[in-house]
mmCIF file of C-alpha atoms in Angstrom:
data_model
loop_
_atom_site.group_PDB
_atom_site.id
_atom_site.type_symbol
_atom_site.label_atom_id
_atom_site.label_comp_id
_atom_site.label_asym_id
_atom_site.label_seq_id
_atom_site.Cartn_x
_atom_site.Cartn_y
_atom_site.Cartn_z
ATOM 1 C CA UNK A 1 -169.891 -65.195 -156.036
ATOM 2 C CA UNK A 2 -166.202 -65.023 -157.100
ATOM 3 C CA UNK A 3 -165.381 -64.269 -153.542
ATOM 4 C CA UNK A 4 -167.638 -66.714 -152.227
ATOM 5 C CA UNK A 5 -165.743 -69.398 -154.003
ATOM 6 C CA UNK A 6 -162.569 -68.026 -153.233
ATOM 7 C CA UNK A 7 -163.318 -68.090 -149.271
ATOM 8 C CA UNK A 8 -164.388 -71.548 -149.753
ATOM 9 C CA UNK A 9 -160.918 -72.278 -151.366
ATOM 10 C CA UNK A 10 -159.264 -70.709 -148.607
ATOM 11 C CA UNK A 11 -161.194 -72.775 -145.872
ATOM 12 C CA UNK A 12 -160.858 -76.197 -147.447
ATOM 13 C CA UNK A 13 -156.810 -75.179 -147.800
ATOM 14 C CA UNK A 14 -157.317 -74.024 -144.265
ATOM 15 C CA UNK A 15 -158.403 -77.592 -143.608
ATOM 16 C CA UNK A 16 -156.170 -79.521 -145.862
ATOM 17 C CA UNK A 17 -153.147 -77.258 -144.011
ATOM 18 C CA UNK A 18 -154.147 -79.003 -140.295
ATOM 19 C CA UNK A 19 -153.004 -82.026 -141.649
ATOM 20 C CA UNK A 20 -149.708 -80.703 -143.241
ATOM 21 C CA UNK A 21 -146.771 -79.106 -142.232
ATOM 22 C CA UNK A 22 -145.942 -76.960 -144.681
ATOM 23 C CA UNK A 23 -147.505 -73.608 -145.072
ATOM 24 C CA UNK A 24 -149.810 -72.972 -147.780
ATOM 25 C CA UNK A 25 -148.336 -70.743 -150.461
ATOM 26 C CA UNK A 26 -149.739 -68.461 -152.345
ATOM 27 C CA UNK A 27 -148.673 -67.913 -156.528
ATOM 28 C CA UNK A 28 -148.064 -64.618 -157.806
ATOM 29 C CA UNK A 29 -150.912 -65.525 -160.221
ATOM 30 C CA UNK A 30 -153.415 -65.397 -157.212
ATOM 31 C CA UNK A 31 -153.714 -69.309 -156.855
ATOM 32 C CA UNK A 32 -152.932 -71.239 -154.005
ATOM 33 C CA UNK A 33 -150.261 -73.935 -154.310
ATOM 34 C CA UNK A 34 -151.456 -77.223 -153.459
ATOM 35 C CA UNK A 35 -149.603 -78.600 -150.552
ATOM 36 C CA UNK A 36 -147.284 -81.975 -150.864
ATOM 37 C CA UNK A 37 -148.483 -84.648 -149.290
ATOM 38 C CA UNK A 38 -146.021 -86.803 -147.321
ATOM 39 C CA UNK A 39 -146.046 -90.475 -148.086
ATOM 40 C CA UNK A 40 -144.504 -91.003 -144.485
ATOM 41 C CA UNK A 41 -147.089 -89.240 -142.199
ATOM 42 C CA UNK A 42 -148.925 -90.482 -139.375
ATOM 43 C CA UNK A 43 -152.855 -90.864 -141.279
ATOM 44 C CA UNK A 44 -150.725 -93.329 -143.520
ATOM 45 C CA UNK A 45 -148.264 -94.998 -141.067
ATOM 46 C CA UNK A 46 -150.379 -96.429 -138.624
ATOM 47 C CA UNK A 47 -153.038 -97.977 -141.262
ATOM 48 C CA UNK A 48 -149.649 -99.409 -143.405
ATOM 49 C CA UNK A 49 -148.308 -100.739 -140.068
ATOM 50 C CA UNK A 50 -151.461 -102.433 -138.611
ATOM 51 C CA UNK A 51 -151.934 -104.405 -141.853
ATOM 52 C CA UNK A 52 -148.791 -105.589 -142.033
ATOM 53 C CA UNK A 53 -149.088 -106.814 -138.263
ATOM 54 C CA UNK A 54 -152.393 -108.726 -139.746
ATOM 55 C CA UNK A 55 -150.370 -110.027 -142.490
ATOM 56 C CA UNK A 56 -147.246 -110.871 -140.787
ATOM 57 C CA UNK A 57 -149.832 -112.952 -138.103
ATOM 58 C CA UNK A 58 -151.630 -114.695 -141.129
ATOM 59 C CA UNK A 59 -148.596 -115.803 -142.717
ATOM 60 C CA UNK A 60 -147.594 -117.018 -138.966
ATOM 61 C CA UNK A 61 -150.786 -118.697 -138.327
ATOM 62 C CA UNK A 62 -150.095 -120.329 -141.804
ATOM 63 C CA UNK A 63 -147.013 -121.778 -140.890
ATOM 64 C CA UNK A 64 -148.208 -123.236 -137.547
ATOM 65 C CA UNK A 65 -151.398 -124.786 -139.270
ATOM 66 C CA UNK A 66 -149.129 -126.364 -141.387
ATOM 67 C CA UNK A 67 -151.530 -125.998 -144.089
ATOM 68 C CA UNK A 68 -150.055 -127.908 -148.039
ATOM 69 C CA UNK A 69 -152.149 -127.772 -150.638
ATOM 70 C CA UNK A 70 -149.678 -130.075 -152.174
ATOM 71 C CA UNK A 71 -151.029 -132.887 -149.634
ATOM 72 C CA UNK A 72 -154.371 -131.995 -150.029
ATOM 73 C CA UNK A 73 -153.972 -132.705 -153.787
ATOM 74 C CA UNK A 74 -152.134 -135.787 -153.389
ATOM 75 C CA UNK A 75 -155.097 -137.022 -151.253
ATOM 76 C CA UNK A 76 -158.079 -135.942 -153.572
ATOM 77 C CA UNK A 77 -157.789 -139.212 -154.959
ATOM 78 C CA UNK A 78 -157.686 -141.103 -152.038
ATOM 79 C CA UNK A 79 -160.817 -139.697 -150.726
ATOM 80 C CA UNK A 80 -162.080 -140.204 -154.325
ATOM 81 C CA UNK A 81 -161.764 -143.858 -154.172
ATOM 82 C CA UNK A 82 -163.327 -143.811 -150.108
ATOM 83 C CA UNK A 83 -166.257 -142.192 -151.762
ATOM 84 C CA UNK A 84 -166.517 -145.013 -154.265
ATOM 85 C CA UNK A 85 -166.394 -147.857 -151.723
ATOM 86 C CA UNK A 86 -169.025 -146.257 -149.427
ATOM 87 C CA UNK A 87 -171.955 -147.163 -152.029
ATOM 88 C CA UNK A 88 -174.297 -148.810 -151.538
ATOM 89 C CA UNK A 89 -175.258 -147.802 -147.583
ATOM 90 C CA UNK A 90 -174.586 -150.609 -144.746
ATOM 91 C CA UNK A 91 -178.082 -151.121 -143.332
ATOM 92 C CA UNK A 92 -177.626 -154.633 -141.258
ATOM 93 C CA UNK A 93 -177.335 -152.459 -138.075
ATOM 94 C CA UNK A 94 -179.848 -149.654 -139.283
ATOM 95 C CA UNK A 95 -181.930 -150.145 -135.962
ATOM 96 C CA UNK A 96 -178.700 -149.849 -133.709
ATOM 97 C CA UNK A 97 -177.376 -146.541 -135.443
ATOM 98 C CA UNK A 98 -181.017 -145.428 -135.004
ATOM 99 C CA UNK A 99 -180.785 -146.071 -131.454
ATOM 100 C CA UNK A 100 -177.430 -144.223 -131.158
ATOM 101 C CA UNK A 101 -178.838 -141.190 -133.239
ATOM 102 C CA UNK A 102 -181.896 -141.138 -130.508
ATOM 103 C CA UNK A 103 -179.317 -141.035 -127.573
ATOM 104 C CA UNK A 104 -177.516 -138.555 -129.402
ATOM 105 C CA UNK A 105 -180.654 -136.447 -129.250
ATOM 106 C CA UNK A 106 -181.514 -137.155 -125.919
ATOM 107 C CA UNK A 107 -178.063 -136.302 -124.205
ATOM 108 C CA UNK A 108 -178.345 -132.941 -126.298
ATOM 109 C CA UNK A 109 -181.739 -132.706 -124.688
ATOM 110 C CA UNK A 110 -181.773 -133.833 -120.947
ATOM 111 C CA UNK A 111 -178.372 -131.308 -121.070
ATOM 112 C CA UNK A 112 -180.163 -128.037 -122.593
ATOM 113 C CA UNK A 113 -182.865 -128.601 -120.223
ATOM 114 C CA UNK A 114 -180.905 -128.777 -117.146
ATOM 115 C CA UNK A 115 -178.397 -126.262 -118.357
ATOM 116 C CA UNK A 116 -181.636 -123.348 -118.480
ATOM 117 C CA UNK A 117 -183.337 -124.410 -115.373
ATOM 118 C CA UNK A 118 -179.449 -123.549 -114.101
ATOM 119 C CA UNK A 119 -178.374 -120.454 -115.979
ATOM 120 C CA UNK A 120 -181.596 -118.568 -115.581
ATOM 121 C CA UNK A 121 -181.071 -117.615 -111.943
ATOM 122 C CA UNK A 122 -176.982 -116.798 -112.978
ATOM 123 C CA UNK A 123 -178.329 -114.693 -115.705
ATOM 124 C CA UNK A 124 -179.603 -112.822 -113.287
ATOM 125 C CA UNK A 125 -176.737 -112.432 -111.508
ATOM 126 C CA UNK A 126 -174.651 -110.717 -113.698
ATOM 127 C CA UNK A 127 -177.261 -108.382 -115.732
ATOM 128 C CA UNK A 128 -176.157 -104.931 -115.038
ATOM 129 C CA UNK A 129 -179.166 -103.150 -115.249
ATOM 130 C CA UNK A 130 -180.810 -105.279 -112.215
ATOM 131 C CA UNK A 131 -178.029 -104.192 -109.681
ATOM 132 C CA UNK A 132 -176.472 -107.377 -108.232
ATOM 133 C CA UNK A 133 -174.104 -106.591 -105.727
ATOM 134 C CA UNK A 134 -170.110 -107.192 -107.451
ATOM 135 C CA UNK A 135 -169.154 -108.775 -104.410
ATOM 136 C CA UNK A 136 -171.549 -111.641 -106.376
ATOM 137 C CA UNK A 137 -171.566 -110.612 -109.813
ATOM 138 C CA UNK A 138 -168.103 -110.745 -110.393
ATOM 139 C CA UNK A 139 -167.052 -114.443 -109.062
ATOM 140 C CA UNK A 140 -170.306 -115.274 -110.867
ATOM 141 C CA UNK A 141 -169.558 -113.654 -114.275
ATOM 142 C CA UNK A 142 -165.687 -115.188 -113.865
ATOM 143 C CA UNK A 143 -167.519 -118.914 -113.169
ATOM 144 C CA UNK A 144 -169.833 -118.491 -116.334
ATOM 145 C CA UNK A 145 -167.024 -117.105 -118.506
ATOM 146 C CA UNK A 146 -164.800 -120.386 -117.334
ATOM 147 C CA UNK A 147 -168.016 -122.652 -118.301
ATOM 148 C CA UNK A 148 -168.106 -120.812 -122.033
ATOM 149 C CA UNK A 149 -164.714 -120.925 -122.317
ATOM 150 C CA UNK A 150 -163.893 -124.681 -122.189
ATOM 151 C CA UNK A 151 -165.165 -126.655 -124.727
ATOM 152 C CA UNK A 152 -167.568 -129.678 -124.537
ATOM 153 C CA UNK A 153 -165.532 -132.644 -125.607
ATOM 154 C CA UNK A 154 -163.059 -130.904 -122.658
ATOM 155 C CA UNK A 155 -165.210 -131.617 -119.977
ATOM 156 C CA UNK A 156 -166.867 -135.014 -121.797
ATOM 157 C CA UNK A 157 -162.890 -136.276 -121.931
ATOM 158 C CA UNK A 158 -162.895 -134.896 -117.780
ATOM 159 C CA UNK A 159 -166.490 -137.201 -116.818
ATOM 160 C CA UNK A 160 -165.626 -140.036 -119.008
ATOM 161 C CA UNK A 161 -162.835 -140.330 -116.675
ATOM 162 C CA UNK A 162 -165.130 -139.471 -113.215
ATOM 163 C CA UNK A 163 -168.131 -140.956 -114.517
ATOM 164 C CA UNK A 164 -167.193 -143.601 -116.898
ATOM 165 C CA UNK A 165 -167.833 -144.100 -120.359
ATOM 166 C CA UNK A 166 -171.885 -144.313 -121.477
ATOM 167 C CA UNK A 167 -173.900 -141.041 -122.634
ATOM 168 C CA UNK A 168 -173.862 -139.852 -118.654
ATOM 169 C CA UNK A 169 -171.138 -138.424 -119.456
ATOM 170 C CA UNK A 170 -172.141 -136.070 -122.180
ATOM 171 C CA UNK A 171 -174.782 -134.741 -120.224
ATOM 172 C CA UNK A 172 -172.473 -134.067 -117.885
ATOM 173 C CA UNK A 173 -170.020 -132.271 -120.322
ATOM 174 C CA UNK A 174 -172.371 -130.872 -122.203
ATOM 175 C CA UNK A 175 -174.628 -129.728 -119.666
ATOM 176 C CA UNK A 176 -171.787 -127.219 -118.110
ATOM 177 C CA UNK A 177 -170.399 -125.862 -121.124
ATOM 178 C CA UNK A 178 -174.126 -124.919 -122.110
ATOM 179 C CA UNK A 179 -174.780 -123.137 -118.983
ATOM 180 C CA UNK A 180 -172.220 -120.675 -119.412
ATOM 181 C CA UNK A 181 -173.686 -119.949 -123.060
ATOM 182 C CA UNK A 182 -177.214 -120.008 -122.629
ATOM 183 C CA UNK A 183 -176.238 -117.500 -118.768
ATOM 184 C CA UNK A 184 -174.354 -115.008 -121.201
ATOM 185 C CA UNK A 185 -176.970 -114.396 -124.028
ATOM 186 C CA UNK A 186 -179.876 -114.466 -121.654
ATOM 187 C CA UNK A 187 -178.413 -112.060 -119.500
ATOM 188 C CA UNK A 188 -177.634 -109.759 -122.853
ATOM 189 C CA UNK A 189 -181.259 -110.118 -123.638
ATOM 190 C CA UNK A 190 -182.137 -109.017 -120.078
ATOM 191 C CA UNK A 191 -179.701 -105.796 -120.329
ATOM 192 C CA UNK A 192 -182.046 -104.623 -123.336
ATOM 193 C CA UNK A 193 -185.317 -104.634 -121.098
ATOM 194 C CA UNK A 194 -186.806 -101.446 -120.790
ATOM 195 C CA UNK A 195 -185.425 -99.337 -117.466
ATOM 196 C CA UNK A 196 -188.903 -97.893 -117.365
ATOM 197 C CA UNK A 197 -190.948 -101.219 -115.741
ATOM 198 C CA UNK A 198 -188.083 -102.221 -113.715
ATOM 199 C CA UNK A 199 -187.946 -98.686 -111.849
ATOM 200 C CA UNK A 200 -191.606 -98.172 -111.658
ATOM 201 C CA UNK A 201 -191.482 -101.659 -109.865
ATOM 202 C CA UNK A 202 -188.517 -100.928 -107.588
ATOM 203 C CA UNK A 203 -190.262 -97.022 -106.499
ATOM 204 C CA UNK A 204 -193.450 -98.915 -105.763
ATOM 205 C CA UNK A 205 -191.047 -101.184 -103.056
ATOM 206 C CA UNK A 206 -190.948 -104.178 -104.459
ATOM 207 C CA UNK A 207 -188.206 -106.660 -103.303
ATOM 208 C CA UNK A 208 -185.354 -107.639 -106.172
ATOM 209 C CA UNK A 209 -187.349 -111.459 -105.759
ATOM 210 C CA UNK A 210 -190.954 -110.058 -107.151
ATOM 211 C CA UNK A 211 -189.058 -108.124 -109.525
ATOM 212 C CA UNK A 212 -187.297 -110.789 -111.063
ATOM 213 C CA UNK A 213 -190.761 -112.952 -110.909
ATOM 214 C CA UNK A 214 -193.403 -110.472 -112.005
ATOM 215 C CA UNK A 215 -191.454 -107.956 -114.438
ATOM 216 C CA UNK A 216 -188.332 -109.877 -115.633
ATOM 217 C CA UNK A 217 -189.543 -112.800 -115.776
ATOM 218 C CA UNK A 218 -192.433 -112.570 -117.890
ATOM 219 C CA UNK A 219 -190.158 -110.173 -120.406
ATOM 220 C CA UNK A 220 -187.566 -112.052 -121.292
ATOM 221 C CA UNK A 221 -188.988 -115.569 -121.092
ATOM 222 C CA UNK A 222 -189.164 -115.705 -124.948
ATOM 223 C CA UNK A 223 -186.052 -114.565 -125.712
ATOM 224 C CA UNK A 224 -184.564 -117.339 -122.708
ATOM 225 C CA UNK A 225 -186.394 -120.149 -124.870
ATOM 226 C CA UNK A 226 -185.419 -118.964 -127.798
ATOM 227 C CA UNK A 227 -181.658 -119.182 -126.531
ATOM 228 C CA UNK A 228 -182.007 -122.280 -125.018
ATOM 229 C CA UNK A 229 -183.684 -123.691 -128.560
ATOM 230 C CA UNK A 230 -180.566 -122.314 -130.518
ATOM 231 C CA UNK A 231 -178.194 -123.691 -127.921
ATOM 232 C CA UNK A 232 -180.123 -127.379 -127.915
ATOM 233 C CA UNK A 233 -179.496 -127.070 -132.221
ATOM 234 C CA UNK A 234 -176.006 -126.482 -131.753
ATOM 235 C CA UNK A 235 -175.683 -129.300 -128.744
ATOM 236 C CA UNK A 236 -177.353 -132.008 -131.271
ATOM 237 C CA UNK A 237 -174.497 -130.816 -133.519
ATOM 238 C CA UNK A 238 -172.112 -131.135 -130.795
ATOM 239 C CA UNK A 239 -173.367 -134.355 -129.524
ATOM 240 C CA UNK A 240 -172.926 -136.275 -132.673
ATOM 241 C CA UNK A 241 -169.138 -135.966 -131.883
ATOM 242 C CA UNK A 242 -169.030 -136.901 -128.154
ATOM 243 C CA UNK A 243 -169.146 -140.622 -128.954
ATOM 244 C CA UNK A 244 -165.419 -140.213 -130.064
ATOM 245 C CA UNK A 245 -164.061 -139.523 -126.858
ATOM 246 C CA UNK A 246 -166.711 -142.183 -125.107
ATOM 247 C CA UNK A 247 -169.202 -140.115 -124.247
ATOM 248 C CA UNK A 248 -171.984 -142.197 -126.053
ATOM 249 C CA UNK A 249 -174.197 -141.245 -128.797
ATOM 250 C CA UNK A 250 -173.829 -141.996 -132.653
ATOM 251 C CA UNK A 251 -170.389 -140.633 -132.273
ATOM 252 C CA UNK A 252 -168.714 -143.938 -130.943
ATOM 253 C CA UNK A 253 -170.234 -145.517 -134.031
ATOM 254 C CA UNK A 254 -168.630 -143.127 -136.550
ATOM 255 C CA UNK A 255 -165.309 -143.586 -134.554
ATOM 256 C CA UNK A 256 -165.661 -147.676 -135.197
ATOM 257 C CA UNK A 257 -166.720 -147.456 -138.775
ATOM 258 C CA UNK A 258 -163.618 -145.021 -139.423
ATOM 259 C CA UNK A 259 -160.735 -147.611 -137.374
ATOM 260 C CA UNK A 260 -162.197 -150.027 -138.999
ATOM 261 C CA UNK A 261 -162.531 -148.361 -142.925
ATOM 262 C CA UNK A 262 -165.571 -149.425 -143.446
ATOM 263 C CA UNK A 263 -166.779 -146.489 -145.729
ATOM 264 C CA UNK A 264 -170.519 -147.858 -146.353
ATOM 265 C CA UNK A 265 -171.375 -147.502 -142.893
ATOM 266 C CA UNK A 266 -169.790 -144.558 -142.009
ATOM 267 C CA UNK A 267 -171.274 -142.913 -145.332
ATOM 268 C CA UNK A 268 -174.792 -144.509 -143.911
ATOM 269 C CA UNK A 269 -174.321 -143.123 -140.169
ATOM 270 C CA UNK A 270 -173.406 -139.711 -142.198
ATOM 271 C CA UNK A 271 -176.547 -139.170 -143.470
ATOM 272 C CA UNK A 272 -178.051 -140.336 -140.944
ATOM 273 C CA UNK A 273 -176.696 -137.268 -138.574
ATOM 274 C CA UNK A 274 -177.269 -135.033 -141.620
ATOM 275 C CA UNK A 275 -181.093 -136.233 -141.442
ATOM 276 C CA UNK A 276 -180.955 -135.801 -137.907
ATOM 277 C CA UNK A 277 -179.564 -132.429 -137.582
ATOM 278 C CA UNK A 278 -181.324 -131.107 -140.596
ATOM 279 C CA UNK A 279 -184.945 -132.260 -138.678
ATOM 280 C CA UNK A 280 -183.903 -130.425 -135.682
ATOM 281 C CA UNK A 281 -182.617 -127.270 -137.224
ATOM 282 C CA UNK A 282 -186.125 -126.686 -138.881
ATOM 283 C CA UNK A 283 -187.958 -127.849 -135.955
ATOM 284 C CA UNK A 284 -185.571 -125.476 -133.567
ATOM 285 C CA UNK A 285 -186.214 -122.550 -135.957
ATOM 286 C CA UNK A 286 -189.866 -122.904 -136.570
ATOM 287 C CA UNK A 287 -190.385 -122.740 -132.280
ATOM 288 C CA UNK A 288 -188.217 -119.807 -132.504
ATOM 289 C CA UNK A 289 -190.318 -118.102 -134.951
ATOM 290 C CA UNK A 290 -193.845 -118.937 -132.751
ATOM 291 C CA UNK A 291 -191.647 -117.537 -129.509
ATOM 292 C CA UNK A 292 -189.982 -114.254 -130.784
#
C-alpha cells in the first residue's frame, strides 16, 4: 500500500515536473520537494495577455461609442417629462396608422415570400454534402454572404433612390438581404440530412435534379418553412423601421410624430408596433411548433 502511494506520488511529480523546469528534489527525510511554480510561464502568459487584449479593445470600443453616463443622467428627466406628455394616446388618425401597420406587414410578407421561392434553389448550391461543383458554389456562397452581410435599411436607402420612395422599395431591400439569410440556414439544415438516403439515391442513378426533388426536398421542407417563418418575424421587426429612410410602412409615421414632438402619437403608433409584432411573434412560433 505504502508503496503504492508512494509510486503514485512519484507519477503525479512526474507529471507536475513536464510543466516545470526545475528538477524535482528529493529531502533527506524521503519527501519530495514540491516544485516552484513560475508566475511568468507560458500556461499563465498567454491567458494574462489575451485578456488584457479583450480589455484593452473594450476600453477602446468605449471610447469610440462615446458612451457618458453623465448625459444619460442629465436626460432621464427629459425623457421623464416626454413620457408625461404622451398620455392620453392620439387616435384622430387611428385608421391611417392602422393602414401603415398593415403595409408594414405586407412588405415584410410579399419580401419573405419571394426571398424563399429564391434562396431555396441557392441553398442548394452551396450545401456541401450534395456536391455542387466550386466552380458554382463558391461565386454563389460569396453572392449570398454579400446579401447577409449588408443590412436592410442599406439596400432600402439604395431602391428608394432607383425605385422611389413608397413600400416598393422595402420589398426590394428587404427582399435581398433576406435571401442571403434564409440561403445560409437552409443550407445548414440541409448539411445535417442523413448521407444514408442521399447515397442510396445517387447508387440507384438518379440525376442531382430527382435528388434534390424526391429526397431533399421532402426532408428539409420543414425546417425551410420554419426558417423562412423566423426570418418573416424578424422582417416585421425590421420593417417597422424602413419608413424612416422612405421605404413606407408605419415607419414614416414614427419619423413625423418624432420631427414634429408630438409624443401622444408616437407613444400611440408605439404600441401599436408592439401589438403588431407581439401578434406575429406568437403566430410565427405557434406554425413553427406544428412544422418542426
Amino acid at each position: 500500500m505504502i508503496v503504492e502511494q508512494r509510486n503514485q506520488t512519484v507519477s503525479l511529480l512526474g507529471v507536475l515536473h513536464m510543466n516545470q523546469s526545475e528538477p524535482i528534489k528529493r529531502l533527506p527525510s524521503g519527501r519530495y520537494c514540491e516544485p516552484r511554480s513560475k508566475l511568468l510561464s507560458s500556461s499563465t502568459l498567454k491567458p494574462a495577455l489575451i485578456a488584457g487584449l479583450c480589455i484593452a479593445f473594450f476600453l477602446q470600443c468605449l471610447s469610440l461609442a462615446q458612451v457618458d453616463l453623465g448625459a444619460l443622467v442629465e436626460g432621464m428627466p427629459r425623457l421623464a417629462r416626454w413620457a408625461a406628455k404622451a398620455w392620453p394616446p392620439y387616435l384622430d388618425d387611428l385608421d391611417r396608422m392602422l393602414f401603415r401597420a398593415a403595409e408594414t406587414v405586407a412588405i415584410a410578407t410579399v419580401a419573405t415570400v419571394a426571398a424563399t421561392l429564391v434562396a431555396f434553389p441557392l441553398s442548394i448550391f452551396i450545401s456541401r454534402n450534395l456536391g455542387s461543383p466550386h466552380w458554382l458554389a463558391l461565386p454563389v456562397r460569396g453572392f449570398i454572404n454579400g446579401l447577409r452581410g449588408v443590412d436592410t435599411v442599406v439596400f432600402a436607402i439604395l431602391f428608394v433612390a432607383a425605385v422611389g420612395l413608397g413600400p416598393f422599395a422595402g420589398v426590394l431591400g428587404m427582399t435581398l438581404h433576406a435571401i442571403g439569410v434564409i440561403a445560409k440556414l437552409n443550407s445548414e439544415a440541409i448539411e445535417t440530412l442523413p448521407k444514408a438516403p442521399l447515397e442510396a439515391a445517387a447508387l440507384s442513378g438518379a440525376s442531382q435534379t430527382k435528388i434534390v426533388t424526391y429526397a431533399v426536398l421532402p426532408a428539409s421542407l420543414p425546417s425551410l418553412a420554419s426558417v423562412s417563418l423566423y426570418v418573416w418575424e424578424a422582417n416585421v421587426r425590421t420593417s417597422t423601421i424602413l419608413g424612416i429612410v422612405g421605404a413606407g410602412g408605419i415607419g414614416i409615421e414614427i419619423k413625423a410624430a418624432i420631427d414634429l414632438l408630438d409624443f401622444q402619437k408616437l407613444f400611440t403608433l408605439t404600441a401599436i408596433v408592439l401589438v403588431m409584432v407581439t401578434v406575429i411573434d406568437q403566430l410565427s412560433s405557434m406554425l413553427r411548433r406544428k412544422l418542426v
